[in-house]
Coordinates of C-alpha atoms in Angstrom, one line a residue:
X23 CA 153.7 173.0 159.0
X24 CA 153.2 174.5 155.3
X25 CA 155.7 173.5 153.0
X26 CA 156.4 176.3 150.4
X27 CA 157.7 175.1 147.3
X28 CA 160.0 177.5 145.2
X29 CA 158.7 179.6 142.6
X30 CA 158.7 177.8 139.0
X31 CA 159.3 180.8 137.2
X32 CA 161.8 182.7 139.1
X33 CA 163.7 178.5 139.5
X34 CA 163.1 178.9 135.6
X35 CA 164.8 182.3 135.3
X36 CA 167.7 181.9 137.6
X37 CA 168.6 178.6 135.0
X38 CA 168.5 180.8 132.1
X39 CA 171.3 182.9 132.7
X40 CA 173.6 180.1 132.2
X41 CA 173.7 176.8 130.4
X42 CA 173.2 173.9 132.6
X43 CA 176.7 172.5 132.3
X44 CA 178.1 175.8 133.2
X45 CA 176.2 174.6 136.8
X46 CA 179.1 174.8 139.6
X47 CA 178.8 171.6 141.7
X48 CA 178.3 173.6 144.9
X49 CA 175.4 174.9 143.3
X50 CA 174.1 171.6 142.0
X51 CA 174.8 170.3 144.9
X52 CA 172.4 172.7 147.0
X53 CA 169.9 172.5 144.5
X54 CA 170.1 168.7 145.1
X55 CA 170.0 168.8 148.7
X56 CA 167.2 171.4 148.9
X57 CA 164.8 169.3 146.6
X58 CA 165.6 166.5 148.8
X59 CA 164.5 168.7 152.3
X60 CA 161.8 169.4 150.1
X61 CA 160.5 166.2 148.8
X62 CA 161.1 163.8 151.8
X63 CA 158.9 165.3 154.1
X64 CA 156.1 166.1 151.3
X65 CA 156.4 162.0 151.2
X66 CA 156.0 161.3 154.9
X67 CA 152.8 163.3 154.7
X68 CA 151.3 161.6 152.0
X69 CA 152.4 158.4 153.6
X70 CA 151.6 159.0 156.9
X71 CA 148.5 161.1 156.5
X72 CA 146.8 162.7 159.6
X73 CA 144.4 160.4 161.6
X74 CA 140.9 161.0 160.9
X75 CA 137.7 160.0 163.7
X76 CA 136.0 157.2 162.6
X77 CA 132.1 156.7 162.8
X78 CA 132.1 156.0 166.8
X79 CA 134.7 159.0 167.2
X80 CA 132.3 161.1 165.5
X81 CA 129.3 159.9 167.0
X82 CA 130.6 160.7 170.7
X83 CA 130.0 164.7 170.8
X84 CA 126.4 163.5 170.0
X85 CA 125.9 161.2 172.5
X86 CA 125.1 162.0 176.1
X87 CA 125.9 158.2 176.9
X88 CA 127.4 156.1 174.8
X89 CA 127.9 152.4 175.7
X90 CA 129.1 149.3 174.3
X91 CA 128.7 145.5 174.3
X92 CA 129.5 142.7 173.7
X93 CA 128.0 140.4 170.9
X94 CA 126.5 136.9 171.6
X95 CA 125.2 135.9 168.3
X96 CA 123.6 132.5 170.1
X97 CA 121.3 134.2 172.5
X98 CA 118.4 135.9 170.8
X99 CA 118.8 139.2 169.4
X100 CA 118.3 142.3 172.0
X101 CA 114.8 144.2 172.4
X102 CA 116.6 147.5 171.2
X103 CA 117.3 145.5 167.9
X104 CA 113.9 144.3 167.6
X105 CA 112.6 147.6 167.9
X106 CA 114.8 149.3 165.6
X107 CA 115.1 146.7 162.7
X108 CA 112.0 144.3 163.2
X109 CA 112.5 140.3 164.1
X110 CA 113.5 138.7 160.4
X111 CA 116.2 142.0 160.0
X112 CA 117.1 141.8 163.5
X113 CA 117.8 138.4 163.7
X114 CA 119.7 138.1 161.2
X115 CA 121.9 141.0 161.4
X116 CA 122.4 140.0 165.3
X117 CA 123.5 136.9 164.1
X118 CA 126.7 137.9 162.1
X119 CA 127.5 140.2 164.6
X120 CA 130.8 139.0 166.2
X121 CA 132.4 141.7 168.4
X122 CA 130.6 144.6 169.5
X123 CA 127.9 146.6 169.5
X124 CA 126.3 149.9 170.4
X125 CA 123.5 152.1 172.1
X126 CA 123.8 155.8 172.9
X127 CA 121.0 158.6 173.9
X128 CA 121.6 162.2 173.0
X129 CA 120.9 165.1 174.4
X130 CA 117.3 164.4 174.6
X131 CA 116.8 161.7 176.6
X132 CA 113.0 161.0 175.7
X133 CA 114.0 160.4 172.0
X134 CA 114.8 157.5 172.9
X135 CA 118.0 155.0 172.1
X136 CA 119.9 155.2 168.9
X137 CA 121.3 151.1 167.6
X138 CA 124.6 151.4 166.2
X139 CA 126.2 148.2 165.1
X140 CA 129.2 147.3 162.3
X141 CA 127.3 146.3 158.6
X142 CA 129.2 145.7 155.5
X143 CA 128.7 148.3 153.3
X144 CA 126.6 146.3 150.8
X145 CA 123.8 145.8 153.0
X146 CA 120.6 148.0 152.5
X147 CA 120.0 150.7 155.0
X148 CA 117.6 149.9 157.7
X149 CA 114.8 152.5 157.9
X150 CA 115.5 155.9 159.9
X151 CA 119.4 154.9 159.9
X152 CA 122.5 156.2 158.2
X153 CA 126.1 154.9 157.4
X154 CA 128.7 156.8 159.2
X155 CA 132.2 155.1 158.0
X156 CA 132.5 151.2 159.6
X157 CA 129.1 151.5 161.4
X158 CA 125.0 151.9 160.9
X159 CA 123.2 154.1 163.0
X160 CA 119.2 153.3 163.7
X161 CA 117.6 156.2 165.0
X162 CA 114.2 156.1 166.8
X163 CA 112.7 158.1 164.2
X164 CA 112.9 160.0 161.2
X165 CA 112.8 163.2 163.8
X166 CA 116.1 162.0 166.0
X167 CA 117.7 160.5 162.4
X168 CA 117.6 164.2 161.4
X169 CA 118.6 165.5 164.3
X170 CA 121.6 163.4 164.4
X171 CA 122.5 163.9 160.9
X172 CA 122.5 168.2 162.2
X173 CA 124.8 167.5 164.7
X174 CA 127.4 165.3 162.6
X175 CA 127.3 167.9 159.9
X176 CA 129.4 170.7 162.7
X177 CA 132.9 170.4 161.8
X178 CA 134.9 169.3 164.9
X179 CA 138.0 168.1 166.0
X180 CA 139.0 164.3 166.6
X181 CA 138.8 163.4 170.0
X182 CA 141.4 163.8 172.9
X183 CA 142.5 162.9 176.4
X184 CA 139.7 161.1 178.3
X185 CA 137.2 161.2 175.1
X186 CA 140.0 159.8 173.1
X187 CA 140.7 157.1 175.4
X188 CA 137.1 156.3 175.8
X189 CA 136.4 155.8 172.4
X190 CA 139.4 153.2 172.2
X191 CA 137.3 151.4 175.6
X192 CA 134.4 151.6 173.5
X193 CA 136.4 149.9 170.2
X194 CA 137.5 147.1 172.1
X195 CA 135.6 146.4 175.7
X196 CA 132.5 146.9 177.4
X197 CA 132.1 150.4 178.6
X198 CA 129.8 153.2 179.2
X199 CA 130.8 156.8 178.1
X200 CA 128.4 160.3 179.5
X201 CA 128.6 163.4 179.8
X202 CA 126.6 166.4 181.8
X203 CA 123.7 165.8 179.8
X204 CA 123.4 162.4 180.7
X205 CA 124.1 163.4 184.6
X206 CA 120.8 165.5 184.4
X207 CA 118.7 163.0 183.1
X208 CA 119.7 160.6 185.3
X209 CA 119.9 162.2 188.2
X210 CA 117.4 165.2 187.4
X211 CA 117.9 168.1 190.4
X212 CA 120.4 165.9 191.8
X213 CA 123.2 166.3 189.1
X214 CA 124.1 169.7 191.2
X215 CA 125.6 167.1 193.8
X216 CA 128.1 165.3 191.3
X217 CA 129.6 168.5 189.7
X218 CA 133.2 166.2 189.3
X219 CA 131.7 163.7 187.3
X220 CA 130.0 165.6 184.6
X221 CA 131.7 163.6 182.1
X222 CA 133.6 160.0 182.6
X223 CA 134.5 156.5 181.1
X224 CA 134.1 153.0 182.7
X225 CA 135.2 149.7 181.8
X226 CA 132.9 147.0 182.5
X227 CA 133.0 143.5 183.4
X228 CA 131.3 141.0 185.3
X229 CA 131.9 138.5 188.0
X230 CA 129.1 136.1 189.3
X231 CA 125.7 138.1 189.9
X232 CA 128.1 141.4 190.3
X233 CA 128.7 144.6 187.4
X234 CA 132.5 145.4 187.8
X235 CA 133.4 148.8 186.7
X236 CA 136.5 150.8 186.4
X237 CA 137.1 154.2 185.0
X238 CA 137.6 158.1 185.5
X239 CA 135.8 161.2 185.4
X240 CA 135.9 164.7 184.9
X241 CA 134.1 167.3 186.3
X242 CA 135.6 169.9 182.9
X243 CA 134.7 169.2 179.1
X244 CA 137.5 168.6 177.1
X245 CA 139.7 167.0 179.7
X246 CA 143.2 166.7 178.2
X247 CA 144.9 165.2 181.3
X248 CA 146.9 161.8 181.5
X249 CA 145.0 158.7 181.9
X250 CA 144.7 158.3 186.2
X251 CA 145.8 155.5 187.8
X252 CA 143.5 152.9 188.7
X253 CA 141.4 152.6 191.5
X254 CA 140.7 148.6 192.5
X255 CA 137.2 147.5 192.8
X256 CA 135.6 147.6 196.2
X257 CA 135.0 144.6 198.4
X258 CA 131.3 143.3 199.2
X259 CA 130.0 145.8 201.9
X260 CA 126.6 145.2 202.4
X261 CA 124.1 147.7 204.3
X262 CA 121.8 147.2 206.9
X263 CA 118.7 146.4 206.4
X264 CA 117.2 149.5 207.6
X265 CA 119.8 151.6 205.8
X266 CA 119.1 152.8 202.6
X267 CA 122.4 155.0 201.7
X268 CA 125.6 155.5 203.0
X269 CA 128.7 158.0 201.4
X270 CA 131.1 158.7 203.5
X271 CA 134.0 161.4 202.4
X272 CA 137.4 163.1 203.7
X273 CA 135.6 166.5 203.1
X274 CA 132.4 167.8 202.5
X275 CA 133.0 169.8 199.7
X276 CA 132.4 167.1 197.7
X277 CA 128.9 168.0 198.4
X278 CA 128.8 171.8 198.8
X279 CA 130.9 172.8 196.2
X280 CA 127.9 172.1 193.2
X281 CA 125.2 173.5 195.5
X282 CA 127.2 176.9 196.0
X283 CA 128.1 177.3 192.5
X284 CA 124.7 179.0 192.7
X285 CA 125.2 182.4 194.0
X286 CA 121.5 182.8 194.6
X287 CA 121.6 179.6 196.9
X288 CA 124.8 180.9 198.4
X289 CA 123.0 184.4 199.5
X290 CA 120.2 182.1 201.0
X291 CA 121.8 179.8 203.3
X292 CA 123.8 182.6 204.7
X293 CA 120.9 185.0 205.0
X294 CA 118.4 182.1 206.3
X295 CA 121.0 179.6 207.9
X296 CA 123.6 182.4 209.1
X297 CA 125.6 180.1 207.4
X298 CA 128.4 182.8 206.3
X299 CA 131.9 182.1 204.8
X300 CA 133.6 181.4 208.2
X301 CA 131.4 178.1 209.3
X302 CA 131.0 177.4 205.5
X303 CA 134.9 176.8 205.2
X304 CA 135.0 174.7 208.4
X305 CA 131.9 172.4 206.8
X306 CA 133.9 172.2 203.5
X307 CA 136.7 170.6 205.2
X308 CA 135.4 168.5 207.6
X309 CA 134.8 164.7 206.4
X310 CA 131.7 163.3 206.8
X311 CA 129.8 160.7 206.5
X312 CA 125.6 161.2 204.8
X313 CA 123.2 158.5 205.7
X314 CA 119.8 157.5 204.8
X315 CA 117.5 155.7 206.9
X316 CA 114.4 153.6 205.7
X317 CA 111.3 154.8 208.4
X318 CA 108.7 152.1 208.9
X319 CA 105.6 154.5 210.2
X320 CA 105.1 158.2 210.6
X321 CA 104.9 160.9 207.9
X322 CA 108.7 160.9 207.2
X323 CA 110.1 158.3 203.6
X324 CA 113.2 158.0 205.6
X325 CA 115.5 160.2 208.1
X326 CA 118.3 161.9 207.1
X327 CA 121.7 162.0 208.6
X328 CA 125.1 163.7 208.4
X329 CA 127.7 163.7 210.8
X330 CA 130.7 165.8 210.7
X331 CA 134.3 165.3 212.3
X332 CA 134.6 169.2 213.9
X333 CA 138.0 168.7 215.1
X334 CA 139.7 172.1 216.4
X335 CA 136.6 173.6 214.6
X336 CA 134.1 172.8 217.0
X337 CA 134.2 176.4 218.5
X338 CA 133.4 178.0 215.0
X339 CA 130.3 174.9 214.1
X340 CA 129.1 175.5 217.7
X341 CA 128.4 179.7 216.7
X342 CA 127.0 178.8 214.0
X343 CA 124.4 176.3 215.2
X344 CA 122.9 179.6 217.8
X345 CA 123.0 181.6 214.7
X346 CA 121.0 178.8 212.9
X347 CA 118.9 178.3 216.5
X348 CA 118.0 182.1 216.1
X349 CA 116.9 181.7 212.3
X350 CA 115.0 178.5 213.0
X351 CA 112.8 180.4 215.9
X352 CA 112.0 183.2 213.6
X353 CA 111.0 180.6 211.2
X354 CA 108.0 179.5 213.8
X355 CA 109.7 176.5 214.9
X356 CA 109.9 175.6 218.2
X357 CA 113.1 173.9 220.5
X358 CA 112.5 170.9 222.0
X359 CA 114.3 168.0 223.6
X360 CA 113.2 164.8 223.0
X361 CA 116.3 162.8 224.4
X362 CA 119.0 164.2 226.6
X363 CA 121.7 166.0 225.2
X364 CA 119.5 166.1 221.8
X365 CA 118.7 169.7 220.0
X366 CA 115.4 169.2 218.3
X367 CA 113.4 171.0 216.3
X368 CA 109.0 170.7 215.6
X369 CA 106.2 172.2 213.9
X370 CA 103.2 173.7 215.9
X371 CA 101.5 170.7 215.4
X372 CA 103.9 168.8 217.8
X373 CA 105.9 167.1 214.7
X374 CA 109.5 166.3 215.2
X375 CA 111.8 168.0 211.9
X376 CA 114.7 167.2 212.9
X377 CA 118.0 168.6 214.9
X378 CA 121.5 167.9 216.3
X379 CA 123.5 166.4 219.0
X380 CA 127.2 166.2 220.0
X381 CA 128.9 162.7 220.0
X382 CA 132.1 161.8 221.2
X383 CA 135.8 163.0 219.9
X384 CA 134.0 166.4 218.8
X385 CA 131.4 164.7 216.0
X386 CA 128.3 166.5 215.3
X387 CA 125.5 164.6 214.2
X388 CA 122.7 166.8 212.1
X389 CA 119.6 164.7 211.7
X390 CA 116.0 165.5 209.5
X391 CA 113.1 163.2 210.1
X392 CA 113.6 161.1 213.4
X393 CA 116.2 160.6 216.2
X394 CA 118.3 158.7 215.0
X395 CA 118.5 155.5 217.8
X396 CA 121.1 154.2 216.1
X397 CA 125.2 155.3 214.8
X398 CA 126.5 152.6 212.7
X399 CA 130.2 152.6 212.2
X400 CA 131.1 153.9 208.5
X401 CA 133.3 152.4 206.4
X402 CA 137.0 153.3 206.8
X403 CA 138.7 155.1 203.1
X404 CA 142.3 153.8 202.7
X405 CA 142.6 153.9 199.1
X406 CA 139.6 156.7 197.9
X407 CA 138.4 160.0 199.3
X408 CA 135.2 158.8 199.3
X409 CA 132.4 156.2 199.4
X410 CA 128.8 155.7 198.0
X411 CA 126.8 152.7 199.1
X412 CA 123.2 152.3 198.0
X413 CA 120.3 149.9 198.1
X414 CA 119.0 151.0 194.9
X415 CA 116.0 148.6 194.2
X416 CA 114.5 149.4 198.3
X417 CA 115.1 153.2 197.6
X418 CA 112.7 152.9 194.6
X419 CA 110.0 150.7 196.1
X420 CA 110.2 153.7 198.4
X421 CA 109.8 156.6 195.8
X422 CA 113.5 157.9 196.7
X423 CA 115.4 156.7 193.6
X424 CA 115.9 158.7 191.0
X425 CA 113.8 157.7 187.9
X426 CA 116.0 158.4 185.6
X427 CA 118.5 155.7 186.2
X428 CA 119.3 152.9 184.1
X429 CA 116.3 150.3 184.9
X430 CA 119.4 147.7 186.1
X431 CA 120.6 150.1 188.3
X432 CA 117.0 150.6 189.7
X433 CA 116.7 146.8 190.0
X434 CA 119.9 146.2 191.7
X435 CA 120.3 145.6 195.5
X436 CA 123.4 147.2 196.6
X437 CA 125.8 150.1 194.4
X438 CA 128.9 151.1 195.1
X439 CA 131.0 153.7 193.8
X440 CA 134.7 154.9 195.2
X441 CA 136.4 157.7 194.2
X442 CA 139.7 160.0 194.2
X443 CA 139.9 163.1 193.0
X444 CA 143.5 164.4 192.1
X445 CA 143.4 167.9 192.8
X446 CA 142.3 171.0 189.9
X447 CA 145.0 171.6 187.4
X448 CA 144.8 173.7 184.5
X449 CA 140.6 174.3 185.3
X450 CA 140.2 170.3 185.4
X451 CA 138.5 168.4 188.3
X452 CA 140.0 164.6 187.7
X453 CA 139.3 161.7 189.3
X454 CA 139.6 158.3 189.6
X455 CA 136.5 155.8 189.8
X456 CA 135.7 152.0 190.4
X457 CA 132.6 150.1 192.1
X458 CA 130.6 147.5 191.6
X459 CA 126.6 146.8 191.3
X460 CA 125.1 143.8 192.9
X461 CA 122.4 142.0 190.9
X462 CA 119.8 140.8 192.7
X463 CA 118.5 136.7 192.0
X464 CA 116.1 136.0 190.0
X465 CA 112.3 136.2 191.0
X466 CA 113.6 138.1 194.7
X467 CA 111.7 140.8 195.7
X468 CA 112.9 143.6 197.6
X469 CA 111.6 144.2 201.3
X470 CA 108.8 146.9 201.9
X471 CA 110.1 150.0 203.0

């Protein structure tokens, strides 16, 4: 609100048409009790001035991930530091650090990490770096120091909802902070797939050999929505050996909805698939579970599985897989059965693609590589609508990770990652997260795949 203060000169003039002891004392009075209306708020603003974004609230539109840790002055000083500030500035910076500290990539990823960490304001500026309020930024180079110092130059507002809670994580804790840019680095053409976490916040912690996290994502920017409650962290849930991902969901849309925001991909799969609105709403709403299967020999990486819960929609999936038969055939593929009661598919060369059967209580199991021989039993979802279970560090040995990824994540034996989406409200796509990462021991290898 703008306070507008009365004119001087017409205050002036009004006075002058009578001494001032002629004043009445209603009129003193209201001149009294105006100045006061006047003054007091004037006062609480100057007291109380608005709240302005400190360095890491100004650094996180510039960050595609942002994440923070904590300080352990005893152990030697990080590689990032070492890189950024060379050993003798390094080490002893690292060692009066006390609290936290911080690492964030922007928008391009290959630039490589930026060091922030809190320095008083008397020490000399590291080379490539800049002061922003309580902190010192170390940029990679003089290139990314200017490209930073571009971005912070836009004027924008302080942060809010789940960018303003992340930054107070990121003040206090360990936590991680992205956004979509980060998504497509990491994940590359498979950040489609995870259109509800384009931007999100965890809190990290440890316990044993495990990486706790807990946190919430958005799949809008600029989420202004109340914190979501918490989700607890999943029990131990390990795979088997021969299984190299599991997520399980109440619907599939959790899948399809990022692949048909493409209109062009849309157009395909109806045109090639016959997959047209009618079947596509009943595979939107059917819960699923997605599996991936190590494969020993042959000239399939791994086999491929999803199977669906028809339900009363059976009629309408069961259509659609003779309109998918028909497309298949004009695609030069030929029908085969290699077990009975099993729809396959092959090559001319005899080679097996893949296909579908019917299992009990109306289940129908689409398959790409080999017959699956075995259906294990998925995970049931009490408290989440869904589930992601991965052995990360056999999926890379395997060339099926993304490379992208964190290298701890890549190293890791098993992930897993629950979620809950609370519905769209006012254009957002909120949801709840928590999971853990199991680390594996030191000087274990992972099994060939």
């Amino acid at each position: 609100m703008r306070l507008r203060l009365p004119n001087p000169l017409a205050l002036q003039a009004a006075l002058a048409l009578r001494p001032a002891q002629a004043l009445r004392p209603p009129l003193a009075f209201t001149l009294l009790t105006t100045a006061t209306l006047l003054l007091v708020p004037a006062l609480l603003l100057l007291s109380f001035p608005r709240r302005t974004a400190t360095g890491l609230e100004r650094l996180m539109p510039a960050a595609a991930l942002l994440q923070s840790f904590a300080a352990q002055p005893a152990q030697p000083p990080p590689p990032l530091w070492v890189q950024r500030l060379g050993p003798a500035s390094a080490g002893r910076l690292w060692a009066a650090q006390r609290r936290l500290w911080w690492q964030f990539w922007g928008a391009h990823g290959d630039a490589g990490a930026y060091l922030v960490l809190s320095a008083p304001a008397s020490l000399p500026l590291p080379a490539n770096s800049l002061r922003l309020d309580n902190l010192v930024v170390v940029a990679p180079d003089p290139l990314a120091r200017q490209l930073l110092q571009e971005q912070l130059r836009a004027r924008r507002r302080p942060p809010r909802g789940l960018a303003l809670r992340c930054t107070q994580h990121l003040r206090q804790s360990q936590a991680v902070h992205w956004n979509g840019g980060a998504m497509g680095q990491m994940l590359g053409p498979l950040a489609s797939l995870a259109q509800d976490l384009q931007q999100g916040c965890l809190v990290l912690s440890s316990q044993g050999r495990s990486l706790l996290w807990q946190g919430e994502a958005d799949g809008s920017e600029g989420a202004l929505g109340a914190a979501p409650a918490s989700l607890p962290v999943p029990t131990v849930a390990p795979l088997a050996g021969d299984q190299l991902l599991e997520l399980r969901g109440r619907r599939l849309d959790l899948l399809l909805r990022g692949l048909l925001a493409s209109p062009v991909l849309s157009q395909s799969l109806a045109q090639t698939y016959g997959l047209g609105p009618v079947p596509l709403r009943q595979l939107q709403a059917s819960p699923f579970q997605l599996r991936l299967q190590a494969v020993p020999k042959g000239p399939f990486l791994a086999g491929l599985q999803l199977q669906l819960t028809a339900g009363s929609g059976r009629p309408v999936l069961e259509r659609w897989l003779k309109d998918l038969s028909d497309a298949l055939e004009d695609q030069g593929l030929a029908a085969t059965q290699p077990l009975p009661g099993i729809t396959g598919w092959s090559r001319e060369d005899g080679t097996l693609l893949g296909g579908w059967r019917w299992l009990p209580q109306g289940q129908l199991l689409l398959f790409l590589g080999p017959v699956p021989t075995r259906i294990p039993a998925g995970l049931p979802l009490t408290e989440s609508a869904w589930r992601l279970r991965l052995q990360p560090a056999a999926m890379a040995t395997a060339s099926l990770l993304p490379s992208g990824l964190p290298p701890v994540v890549q190293r890791s034996q098993q992930l897993e990652l629950i979620g809950l989406p609370l519905g769209q409200r006012s254009g957002e796509r909120r949801s709840s997260l928590a999971g853990r990462l199991e680390l594996r021991a030191a000087g274990s290898a992972s099994a060939p795949r």
